[in-house]
PDB file of C-alpha atoms in Angstrom:
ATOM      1  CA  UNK A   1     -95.068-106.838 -49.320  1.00 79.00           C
ATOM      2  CA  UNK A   2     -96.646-110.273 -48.503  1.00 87.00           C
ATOM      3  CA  UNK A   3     -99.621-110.312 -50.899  1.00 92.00           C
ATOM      4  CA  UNK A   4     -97.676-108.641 -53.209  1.00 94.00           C
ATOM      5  CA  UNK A   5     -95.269-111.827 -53.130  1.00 93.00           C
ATOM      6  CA  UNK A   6     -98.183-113.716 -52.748  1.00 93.00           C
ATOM      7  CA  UNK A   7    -100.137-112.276 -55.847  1.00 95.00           C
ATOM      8  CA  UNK A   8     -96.664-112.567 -57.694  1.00 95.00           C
ATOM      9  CA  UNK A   9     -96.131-116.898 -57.163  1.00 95.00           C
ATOM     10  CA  UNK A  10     -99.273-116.706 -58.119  1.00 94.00           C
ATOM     11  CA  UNK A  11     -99.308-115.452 -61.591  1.00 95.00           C
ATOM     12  CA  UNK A  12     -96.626-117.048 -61.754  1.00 94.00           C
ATOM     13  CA  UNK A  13     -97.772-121.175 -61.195  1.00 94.00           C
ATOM     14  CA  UNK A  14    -100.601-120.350 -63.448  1.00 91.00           C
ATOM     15  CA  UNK A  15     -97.949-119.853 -66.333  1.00 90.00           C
ATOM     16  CA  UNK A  16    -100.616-117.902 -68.824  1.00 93.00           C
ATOM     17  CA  UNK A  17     -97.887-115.307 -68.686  1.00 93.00           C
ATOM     18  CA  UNK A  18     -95.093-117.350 -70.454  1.00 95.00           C
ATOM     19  CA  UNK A  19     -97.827-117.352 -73.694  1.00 95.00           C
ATOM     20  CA  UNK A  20     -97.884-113.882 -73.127  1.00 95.00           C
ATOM     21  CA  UNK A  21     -94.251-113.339 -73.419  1.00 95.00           C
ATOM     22  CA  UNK A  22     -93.389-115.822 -76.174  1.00 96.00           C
ATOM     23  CA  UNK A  23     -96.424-113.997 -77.821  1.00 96.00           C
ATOM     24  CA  UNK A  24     -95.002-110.727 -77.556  1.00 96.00           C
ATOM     25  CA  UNK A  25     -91.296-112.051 -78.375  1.00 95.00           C
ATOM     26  CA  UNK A  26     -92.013-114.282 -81.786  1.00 95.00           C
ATOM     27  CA  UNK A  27     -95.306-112.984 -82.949  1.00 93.00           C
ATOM     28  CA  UNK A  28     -93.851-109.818 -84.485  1.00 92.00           C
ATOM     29  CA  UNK A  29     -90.920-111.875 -86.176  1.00 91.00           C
ATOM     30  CA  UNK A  30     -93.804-114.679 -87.363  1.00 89.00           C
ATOM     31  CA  UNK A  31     -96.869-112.522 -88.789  1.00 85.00           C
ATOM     32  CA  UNK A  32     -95.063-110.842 -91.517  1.00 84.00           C
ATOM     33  CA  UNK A  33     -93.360-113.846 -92.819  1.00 80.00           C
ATOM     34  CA  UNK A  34     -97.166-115.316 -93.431  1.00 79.00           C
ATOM     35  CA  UNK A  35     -98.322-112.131 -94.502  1.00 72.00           C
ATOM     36  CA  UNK A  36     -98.069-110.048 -97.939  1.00 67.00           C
ATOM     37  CA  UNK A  37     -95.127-108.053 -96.690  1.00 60.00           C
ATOM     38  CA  UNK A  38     -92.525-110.276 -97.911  1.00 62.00           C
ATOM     39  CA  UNK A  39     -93.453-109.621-101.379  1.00 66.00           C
ATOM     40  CA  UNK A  40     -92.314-106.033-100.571  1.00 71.00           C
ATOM     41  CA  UNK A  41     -89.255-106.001 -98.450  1.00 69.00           C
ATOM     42  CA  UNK A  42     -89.539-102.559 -97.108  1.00 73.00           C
ATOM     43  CA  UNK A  43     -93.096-103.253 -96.021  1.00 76.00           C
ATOM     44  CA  UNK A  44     -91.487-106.313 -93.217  1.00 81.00           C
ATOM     45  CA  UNK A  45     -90.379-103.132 -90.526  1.00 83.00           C
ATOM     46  CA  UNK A  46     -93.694-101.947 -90.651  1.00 85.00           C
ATOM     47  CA  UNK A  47     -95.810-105.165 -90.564  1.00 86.00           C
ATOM     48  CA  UNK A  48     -93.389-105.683 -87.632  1.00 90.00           C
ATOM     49  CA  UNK A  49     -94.381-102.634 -85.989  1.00 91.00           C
ATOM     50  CA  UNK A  50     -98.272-103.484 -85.952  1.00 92.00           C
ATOM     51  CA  UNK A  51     -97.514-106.969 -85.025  1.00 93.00           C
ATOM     52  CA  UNK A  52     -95.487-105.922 -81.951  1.00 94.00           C
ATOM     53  CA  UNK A  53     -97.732-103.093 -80.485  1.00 95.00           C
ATOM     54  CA  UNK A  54    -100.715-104.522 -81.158  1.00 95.00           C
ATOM     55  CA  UNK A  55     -99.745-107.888 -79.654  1.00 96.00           C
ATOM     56  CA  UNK A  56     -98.917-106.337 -76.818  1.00 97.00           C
ATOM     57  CA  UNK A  57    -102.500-104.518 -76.678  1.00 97.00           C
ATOM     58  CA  UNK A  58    -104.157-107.547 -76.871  1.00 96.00           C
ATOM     59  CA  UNK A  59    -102.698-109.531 -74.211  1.00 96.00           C
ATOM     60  CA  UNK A  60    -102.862-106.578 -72.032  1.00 96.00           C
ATOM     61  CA  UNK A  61    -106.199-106.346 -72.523  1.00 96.00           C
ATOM     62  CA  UNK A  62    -107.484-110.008 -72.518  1.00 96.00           C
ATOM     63  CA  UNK A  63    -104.809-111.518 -69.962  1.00 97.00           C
ATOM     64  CA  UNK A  64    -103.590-108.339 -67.749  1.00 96.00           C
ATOM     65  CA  UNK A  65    -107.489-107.175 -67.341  1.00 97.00           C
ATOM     66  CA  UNK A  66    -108.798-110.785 -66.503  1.00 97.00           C
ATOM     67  CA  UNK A  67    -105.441-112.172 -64.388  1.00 96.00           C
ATOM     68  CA  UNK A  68    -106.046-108.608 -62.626  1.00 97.00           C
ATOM     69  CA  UNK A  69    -110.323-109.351 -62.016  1.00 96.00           C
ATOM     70  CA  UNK A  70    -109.165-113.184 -61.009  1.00 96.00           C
ATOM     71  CA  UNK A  71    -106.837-111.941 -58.214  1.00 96.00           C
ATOM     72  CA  UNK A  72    -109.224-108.919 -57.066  1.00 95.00           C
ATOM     73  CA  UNK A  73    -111.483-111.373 -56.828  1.00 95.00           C
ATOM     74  CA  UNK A  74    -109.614-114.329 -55.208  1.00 94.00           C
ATOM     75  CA  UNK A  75    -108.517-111.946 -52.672  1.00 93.00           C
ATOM     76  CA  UNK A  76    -111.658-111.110 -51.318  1.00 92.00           C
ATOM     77  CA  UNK A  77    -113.279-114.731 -51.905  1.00 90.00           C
ATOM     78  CA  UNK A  78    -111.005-116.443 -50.539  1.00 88.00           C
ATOM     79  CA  UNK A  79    -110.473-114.659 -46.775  1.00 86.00           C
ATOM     80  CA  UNK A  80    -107.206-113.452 -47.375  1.00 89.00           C
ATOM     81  CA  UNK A  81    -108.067-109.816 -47.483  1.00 88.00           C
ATOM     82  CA  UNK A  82    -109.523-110.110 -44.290  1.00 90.00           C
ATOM     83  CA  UNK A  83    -106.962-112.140 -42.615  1.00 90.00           C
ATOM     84  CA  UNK A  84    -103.959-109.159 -43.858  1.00 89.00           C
ATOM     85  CA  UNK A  85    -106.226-107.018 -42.503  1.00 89.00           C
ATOM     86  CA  UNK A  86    -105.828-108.296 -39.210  1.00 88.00           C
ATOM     87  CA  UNK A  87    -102.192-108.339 -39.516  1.00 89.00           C
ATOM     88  CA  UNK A  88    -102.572-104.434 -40.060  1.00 88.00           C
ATOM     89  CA  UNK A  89    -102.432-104.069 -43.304  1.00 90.00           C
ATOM     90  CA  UNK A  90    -104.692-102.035 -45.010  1.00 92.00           C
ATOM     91  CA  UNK A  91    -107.248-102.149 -48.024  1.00 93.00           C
ATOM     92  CA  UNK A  92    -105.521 -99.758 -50.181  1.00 93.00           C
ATOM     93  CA  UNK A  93    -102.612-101.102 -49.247  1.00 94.00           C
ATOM     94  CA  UNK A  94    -104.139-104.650 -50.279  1.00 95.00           C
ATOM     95  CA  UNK A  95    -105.186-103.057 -53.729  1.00 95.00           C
ATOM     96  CA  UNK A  96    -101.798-101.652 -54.298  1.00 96.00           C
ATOM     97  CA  UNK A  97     -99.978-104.855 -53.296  1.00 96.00           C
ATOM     98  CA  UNK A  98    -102.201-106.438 -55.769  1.00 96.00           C
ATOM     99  CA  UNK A  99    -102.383-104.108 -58.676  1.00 97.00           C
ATOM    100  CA  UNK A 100     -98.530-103.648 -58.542  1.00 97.00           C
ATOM    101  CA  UNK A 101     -97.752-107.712 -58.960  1.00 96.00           C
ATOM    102  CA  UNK A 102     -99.996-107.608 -62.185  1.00 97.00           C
ATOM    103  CA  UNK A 103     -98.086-104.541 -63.397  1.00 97.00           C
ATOM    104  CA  UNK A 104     -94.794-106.176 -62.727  1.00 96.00           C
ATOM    105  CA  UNK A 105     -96.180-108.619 -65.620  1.00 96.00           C
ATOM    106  CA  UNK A 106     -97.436-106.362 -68.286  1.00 97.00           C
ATOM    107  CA  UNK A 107     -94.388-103.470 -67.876  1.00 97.00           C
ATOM    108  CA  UNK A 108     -91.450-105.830 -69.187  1.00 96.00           C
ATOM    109  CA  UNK A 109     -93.745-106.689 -71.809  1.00 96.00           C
ATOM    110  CA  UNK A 110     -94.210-103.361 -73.158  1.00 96.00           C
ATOM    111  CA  UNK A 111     -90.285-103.019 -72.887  1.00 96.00           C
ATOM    112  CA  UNK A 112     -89.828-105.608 -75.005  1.00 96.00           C
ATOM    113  CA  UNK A 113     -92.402-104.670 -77.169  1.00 96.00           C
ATOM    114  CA  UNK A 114     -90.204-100.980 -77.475  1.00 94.00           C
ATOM    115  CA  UNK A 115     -87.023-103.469 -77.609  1.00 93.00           C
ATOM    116  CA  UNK A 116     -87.978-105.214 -80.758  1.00 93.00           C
ATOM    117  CA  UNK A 117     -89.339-101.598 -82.734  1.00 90.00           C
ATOM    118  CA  UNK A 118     -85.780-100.101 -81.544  1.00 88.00           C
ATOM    119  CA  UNK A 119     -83.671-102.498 -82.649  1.00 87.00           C
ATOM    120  CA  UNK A 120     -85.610-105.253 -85.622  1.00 84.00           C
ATOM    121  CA  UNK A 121     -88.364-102.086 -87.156  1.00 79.00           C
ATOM    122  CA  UNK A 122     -85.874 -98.892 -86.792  1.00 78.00           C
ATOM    123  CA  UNK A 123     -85.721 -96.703 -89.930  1.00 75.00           C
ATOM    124  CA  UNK A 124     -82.667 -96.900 -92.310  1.00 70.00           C
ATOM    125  CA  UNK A 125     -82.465 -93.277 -92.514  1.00 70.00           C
ATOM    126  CA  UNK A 126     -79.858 -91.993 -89.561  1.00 72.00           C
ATOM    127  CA  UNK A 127     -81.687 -89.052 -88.720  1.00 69.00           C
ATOM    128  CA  UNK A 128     -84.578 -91.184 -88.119  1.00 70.00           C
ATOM    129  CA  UNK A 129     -83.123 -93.720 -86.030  1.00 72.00           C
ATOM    130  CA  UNK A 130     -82.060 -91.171 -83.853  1.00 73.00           C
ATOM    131  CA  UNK A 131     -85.252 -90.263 -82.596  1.00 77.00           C
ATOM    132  CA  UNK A 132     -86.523 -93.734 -83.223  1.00 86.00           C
ATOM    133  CA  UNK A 133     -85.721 -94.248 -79.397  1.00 89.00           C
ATOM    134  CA  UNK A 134     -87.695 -91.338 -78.270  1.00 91.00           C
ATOM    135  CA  UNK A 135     -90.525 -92.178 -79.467  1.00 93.00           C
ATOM    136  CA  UNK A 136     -90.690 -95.708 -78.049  1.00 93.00           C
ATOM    137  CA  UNK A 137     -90.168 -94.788 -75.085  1.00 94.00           C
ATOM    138  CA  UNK A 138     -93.005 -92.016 -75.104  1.00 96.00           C
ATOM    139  CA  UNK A 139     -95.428 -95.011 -76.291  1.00 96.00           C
ATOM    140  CA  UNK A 140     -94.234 -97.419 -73.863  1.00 96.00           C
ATOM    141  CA  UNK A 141     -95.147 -94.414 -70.914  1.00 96.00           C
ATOM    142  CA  UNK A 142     -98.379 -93.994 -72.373  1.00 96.00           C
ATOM    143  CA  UNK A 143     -99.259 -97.435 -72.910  1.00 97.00           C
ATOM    144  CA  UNK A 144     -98.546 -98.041 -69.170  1.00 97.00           C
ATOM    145  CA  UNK A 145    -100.333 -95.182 -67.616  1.00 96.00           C
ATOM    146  CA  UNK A 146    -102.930 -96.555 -69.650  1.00 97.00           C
ATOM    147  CA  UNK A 147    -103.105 -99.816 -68.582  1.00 97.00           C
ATOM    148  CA  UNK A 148    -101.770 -98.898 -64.857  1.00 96.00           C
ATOM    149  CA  UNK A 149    -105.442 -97.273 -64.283  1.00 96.00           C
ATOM    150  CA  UNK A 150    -107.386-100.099 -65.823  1.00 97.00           C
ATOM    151  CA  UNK A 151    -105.593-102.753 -64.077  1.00 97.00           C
ATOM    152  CA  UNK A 152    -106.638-100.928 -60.956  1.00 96.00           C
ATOM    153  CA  UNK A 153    -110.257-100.794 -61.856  1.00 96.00           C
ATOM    154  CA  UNK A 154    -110.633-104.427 -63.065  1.00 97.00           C
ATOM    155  CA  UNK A 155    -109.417-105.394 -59.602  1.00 97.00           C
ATOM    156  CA  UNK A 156    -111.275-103.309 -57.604  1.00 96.00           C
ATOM    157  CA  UNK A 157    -114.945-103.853 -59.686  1.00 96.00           C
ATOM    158  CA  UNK A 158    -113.569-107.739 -59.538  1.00 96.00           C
ATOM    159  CA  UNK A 159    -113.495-107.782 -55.552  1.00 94.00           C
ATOM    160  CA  UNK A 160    -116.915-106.259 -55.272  1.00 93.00           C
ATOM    161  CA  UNK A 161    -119.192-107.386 -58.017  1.00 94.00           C
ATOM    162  CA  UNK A 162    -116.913-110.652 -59.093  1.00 92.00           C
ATOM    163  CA  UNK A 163    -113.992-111.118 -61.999  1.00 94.00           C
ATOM    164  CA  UNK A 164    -116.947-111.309 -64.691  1.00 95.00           C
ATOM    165  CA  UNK A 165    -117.686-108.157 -63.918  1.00 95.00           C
ATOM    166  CA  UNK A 166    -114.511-106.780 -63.520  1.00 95.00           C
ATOM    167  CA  UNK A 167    -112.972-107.783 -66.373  1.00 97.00           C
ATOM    168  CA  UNK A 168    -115.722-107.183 -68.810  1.00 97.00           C
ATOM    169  CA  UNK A 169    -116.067-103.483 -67.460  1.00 96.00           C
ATOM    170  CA  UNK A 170    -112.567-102.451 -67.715  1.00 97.00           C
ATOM    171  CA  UNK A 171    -112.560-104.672 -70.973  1.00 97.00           C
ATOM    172  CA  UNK A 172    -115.555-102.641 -72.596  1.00 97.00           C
ATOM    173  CA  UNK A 173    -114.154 -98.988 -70.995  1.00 96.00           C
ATOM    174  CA  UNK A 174    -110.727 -99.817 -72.908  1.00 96.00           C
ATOM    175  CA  UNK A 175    -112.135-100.671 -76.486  1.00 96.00           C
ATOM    176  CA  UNK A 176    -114.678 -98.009 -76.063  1.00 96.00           C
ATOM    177  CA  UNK A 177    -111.442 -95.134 -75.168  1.00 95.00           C
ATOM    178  CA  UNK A 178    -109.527 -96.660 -78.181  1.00 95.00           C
ATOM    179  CA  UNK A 179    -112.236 -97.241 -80.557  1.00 93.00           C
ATOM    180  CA  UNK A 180    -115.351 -95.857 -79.610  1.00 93.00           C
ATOM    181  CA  UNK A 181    -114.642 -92.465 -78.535  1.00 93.00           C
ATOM    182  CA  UNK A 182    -113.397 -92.578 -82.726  1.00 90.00           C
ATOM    183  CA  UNK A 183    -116.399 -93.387 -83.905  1.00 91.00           C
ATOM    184  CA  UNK A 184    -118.410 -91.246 -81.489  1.00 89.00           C
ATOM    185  CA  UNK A 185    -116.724 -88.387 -83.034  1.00 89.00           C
ATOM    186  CA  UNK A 186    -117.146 -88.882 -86.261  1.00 89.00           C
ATOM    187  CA  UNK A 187    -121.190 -89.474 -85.842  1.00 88.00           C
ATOM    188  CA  UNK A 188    -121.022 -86.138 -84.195  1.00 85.00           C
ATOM    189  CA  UNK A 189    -119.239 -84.746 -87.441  1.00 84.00           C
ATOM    190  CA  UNK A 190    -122.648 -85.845 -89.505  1.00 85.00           C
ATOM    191  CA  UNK A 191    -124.705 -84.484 -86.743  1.00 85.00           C
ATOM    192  CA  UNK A 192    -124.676 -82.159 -83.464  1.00 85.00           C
ATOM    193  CA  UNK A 193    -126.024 -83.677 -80.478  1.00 84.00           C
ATOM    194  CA  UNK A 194    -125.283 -82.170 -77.398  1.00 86.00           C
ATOM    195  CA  UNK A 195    -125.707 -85.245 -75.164  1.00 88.00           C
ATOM    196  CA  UNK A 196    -123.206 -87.081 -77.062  1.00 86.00           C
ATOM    197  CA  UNK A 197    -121.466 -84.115 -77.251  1.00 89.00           C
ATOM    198  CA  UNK A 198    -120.835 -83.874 -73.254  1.00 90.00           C
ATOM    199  CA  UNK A 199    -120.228 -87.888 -73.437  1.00 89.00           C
ATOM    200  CA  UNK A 200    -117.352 -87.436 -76.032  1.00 89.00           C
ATOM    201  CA  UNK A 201    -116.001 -84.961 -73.811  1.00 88.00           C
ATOM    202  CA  UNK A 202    -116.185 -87.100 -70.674  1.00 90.00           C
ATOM    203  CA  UNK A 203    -114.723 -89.941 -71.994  1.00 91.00           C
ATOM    204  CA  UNK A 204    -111.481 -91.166 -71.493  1.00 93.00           C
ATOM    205  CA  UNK A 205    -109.356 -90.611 -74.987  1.00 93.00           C
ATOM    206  CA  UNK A 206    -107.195 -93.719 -74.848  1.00 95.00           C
ATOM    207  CA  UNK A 207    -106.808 -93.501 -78.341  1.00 94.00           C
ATOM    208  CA  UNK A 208    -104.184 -90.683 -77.887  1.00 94.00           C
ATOM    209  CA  UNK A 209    -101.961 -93.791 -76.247  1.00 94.00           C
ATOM    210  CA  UNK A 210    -101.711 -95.722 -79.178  1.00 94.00           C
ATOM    211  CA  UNK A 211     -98.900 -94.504 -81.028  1.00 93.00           C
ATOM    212  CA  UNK A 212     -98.962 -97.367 -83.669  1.00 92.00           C
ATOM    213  CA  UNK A 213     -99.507 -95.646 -86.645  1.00 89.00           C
ATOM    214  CA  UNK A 214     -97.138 -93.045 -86.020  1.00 90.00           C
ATOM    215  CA  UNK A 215     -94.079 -95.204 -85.852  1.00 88.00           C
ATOM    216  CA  UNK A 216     -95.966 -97.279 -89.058  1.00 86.00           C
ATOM    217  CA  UNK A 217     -95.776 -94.098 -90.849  1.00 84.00           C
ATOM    218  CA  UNK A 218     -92.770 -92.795 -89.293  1.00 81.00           C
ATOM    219  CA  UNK A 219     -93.770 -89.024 -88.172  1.00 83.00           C
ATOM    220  CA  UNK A 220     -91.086 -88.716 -85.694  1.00 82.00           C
ATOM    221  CA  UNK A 221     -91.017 -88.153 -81.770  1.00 86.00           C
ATOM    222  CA  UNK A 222     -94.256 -86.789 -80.185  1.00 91.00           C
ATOM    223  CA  UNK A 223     -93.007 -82.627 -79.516  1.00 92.00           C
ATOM    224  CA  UNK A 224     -92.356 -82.400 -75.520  1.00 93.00           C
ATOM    225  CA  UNK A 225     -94.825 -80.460 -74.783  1.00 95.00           C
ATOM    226  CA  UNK A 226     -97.841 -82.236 -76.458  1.00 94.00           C
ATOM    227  CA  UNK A 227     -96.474 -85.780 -74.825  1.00 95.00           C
ATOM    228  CA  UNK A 228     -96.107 -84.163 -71.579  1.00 96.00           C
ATOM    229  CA  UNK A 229     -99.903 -82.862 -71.978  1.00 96.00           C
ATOM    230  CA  UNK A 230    -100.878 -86.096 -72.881  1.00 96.00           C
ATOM    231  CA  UNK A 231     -99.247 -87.824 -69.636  1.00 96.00           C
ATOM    232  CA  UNK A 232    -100.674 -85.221 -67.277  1.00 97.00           C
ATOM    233  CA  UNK A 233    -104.141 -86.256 -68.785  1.00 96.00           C
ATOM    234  CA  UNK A 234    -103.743 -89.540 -68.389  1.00 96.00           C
ATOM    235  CA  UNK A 235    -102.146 -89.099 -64.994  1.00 96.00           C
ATOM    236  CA  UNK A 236    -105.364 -87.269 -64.274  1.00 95.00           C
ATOM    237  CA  UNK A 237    -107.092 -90.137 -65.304  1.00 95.00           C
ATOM    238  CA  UNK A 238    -105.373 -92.377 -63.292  1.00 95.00           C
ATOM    239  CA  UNK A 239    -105.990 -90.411 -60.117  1.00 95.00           C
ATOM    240  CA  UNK A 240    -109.394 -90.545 -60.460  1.00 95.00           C
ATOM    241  CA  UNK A 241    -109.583 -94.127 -61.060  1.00 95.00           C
ATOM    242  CA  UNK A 242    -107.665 -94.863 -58.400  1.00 93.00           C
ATOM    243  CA  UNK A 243    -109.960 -93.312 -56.235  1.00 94.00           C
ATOM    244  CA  UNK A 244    -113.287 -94.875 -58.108  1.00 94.00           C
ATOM    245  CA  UNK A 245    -110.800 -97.920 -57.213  1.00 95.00           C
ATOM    246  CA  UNK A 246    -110.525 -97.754 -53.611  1.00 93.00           C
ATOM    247  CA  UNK A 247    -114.163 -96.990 -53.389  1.00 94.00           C
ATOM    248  CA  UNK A 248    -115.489 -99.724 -54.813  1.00 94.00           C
ATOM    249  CA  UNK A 249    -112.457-102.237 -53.379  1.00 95.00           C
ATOM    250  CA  UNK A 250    -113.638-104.772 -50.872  1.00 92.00           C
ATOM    251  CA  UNK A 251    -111.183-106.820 -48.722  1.00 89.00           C
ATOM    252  CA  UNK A 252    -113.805-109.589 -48.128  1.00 83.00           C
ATOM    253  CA  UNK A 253    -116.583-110.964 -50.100  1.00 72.00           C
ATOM    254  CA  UNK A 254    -120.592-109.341 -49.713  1.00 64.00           C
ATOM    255  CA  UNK A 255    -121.788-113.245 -49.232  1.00 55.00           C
TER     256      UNK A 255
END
């Protein structure tokens, strides 16, 4: 695991991940103070809730996907992929070494995004609480086998084509599974098109990850057998991509 504790120091000296972490620590105990949920006191839980999950989507997104891209792309730049491959070790053993050091960064932040909606956003009502857990936990799993197959993508794309690229294309494939695929649908309620039809279809749902509004509205635990369906898809997802990944990862720069 030597470019794994190599990628690792890395991250580490640059220090962009302590901004991440006192983001995802203070931010969802500081944005509802300054916002119109004080005036209603039952309102802070919830305007906790939004702050913490989507805090933790944004810094996911903007840091994970570009600190991912930067090392892809640092790797093969800078003749390090090719010297570990003469040492013997491989190039999908290079892009795991690598993708796993950037997950060991964005993991503890989604548990201590879950942390803070467990124990400073849980419901008052005991029956509630009780499943309060359950649910965090199945958005925490989703949010990571989300993120697990972008991270993967950004670095690969990053090592070939350069961290612009990289980051912007995972960057773009994220919002567009989240938002896009959303508003894709609903043009295809005004009006059939078969094209966009087979796109929508295609696409990757991320959307189905985000799990926000049900703890905001407090709907309960996902039933077993529809979060299980949802974590094969995305498992399914993340197989492909992790081939799309090893195809397009290079262990030493084109130029």
């Amino acid at each position: 695991m030597r470019l794994f504790q190599l990628t690792i120091a890395t991250i580490f000296q640059r220090k962009a991940w302590a901004i991440c972490m006192l983001a995802v620590v203070f931010l969802p105990f500081a944005l509802p103070l300054i916002s119109s949920a004080t005036e209603k006191p039952n309102l802070v839980q919830p305007a906790r809730i939004l702050a913490a999950w989507n805090t933790l989507w944004c810094c996911s997104l903007l840091w994970g996907l570009f600190t991912a891209a930067r090392q892809g792309e640092d790797n093969a730049k800078s003749g390090m992929g090719e010297y570990f491959l003469t040492t013997g070790m491989s190039a999908s053993r290079q892009l795991f070494e690598i993708w796993f050091a950037v997950f060991c960064y964005i993991a503890p932040l989604a548990l201590i995004t879950a942390a803070i909606c467990q124990w400073a956003a849980s419901p008052g009502d005991p029956t509630e609480r009780s499943l309060w857990w359950v649910l965090n936990l199945q958005y925490a799993s989703l949010f990571l086998l989300v993120v697990a197959q972008l991270l993967a993508l950004a670095i690969a794309l990053a090592s070939r084509f350069g961290s612009i690229v990289g980051f912007s294309i995972s960057l773009a494939l994220a919002l567009y599974g989240l938002w896009g695929v959303g508003l894709l649908e609903n043009m295809l309620k005004v009006e059939e098109n078969s094209i966009l039809r087979s796109i929508w279809l295609y696409s990757p749902q991320y959307r189905f990850a985000d799990l926000t509004q049900r703890l905001y509205f407090k709907r309960g635990a996902l039933p077993s057998s529809a979060f299980w369906a949802m974590a094969l898809y995305f498992f399914g997802i993340l197989t492909v991509y992790l081939g799309l990944s090893r195809l397009f990862f290079r262990t030493q720069s084109s130029s």
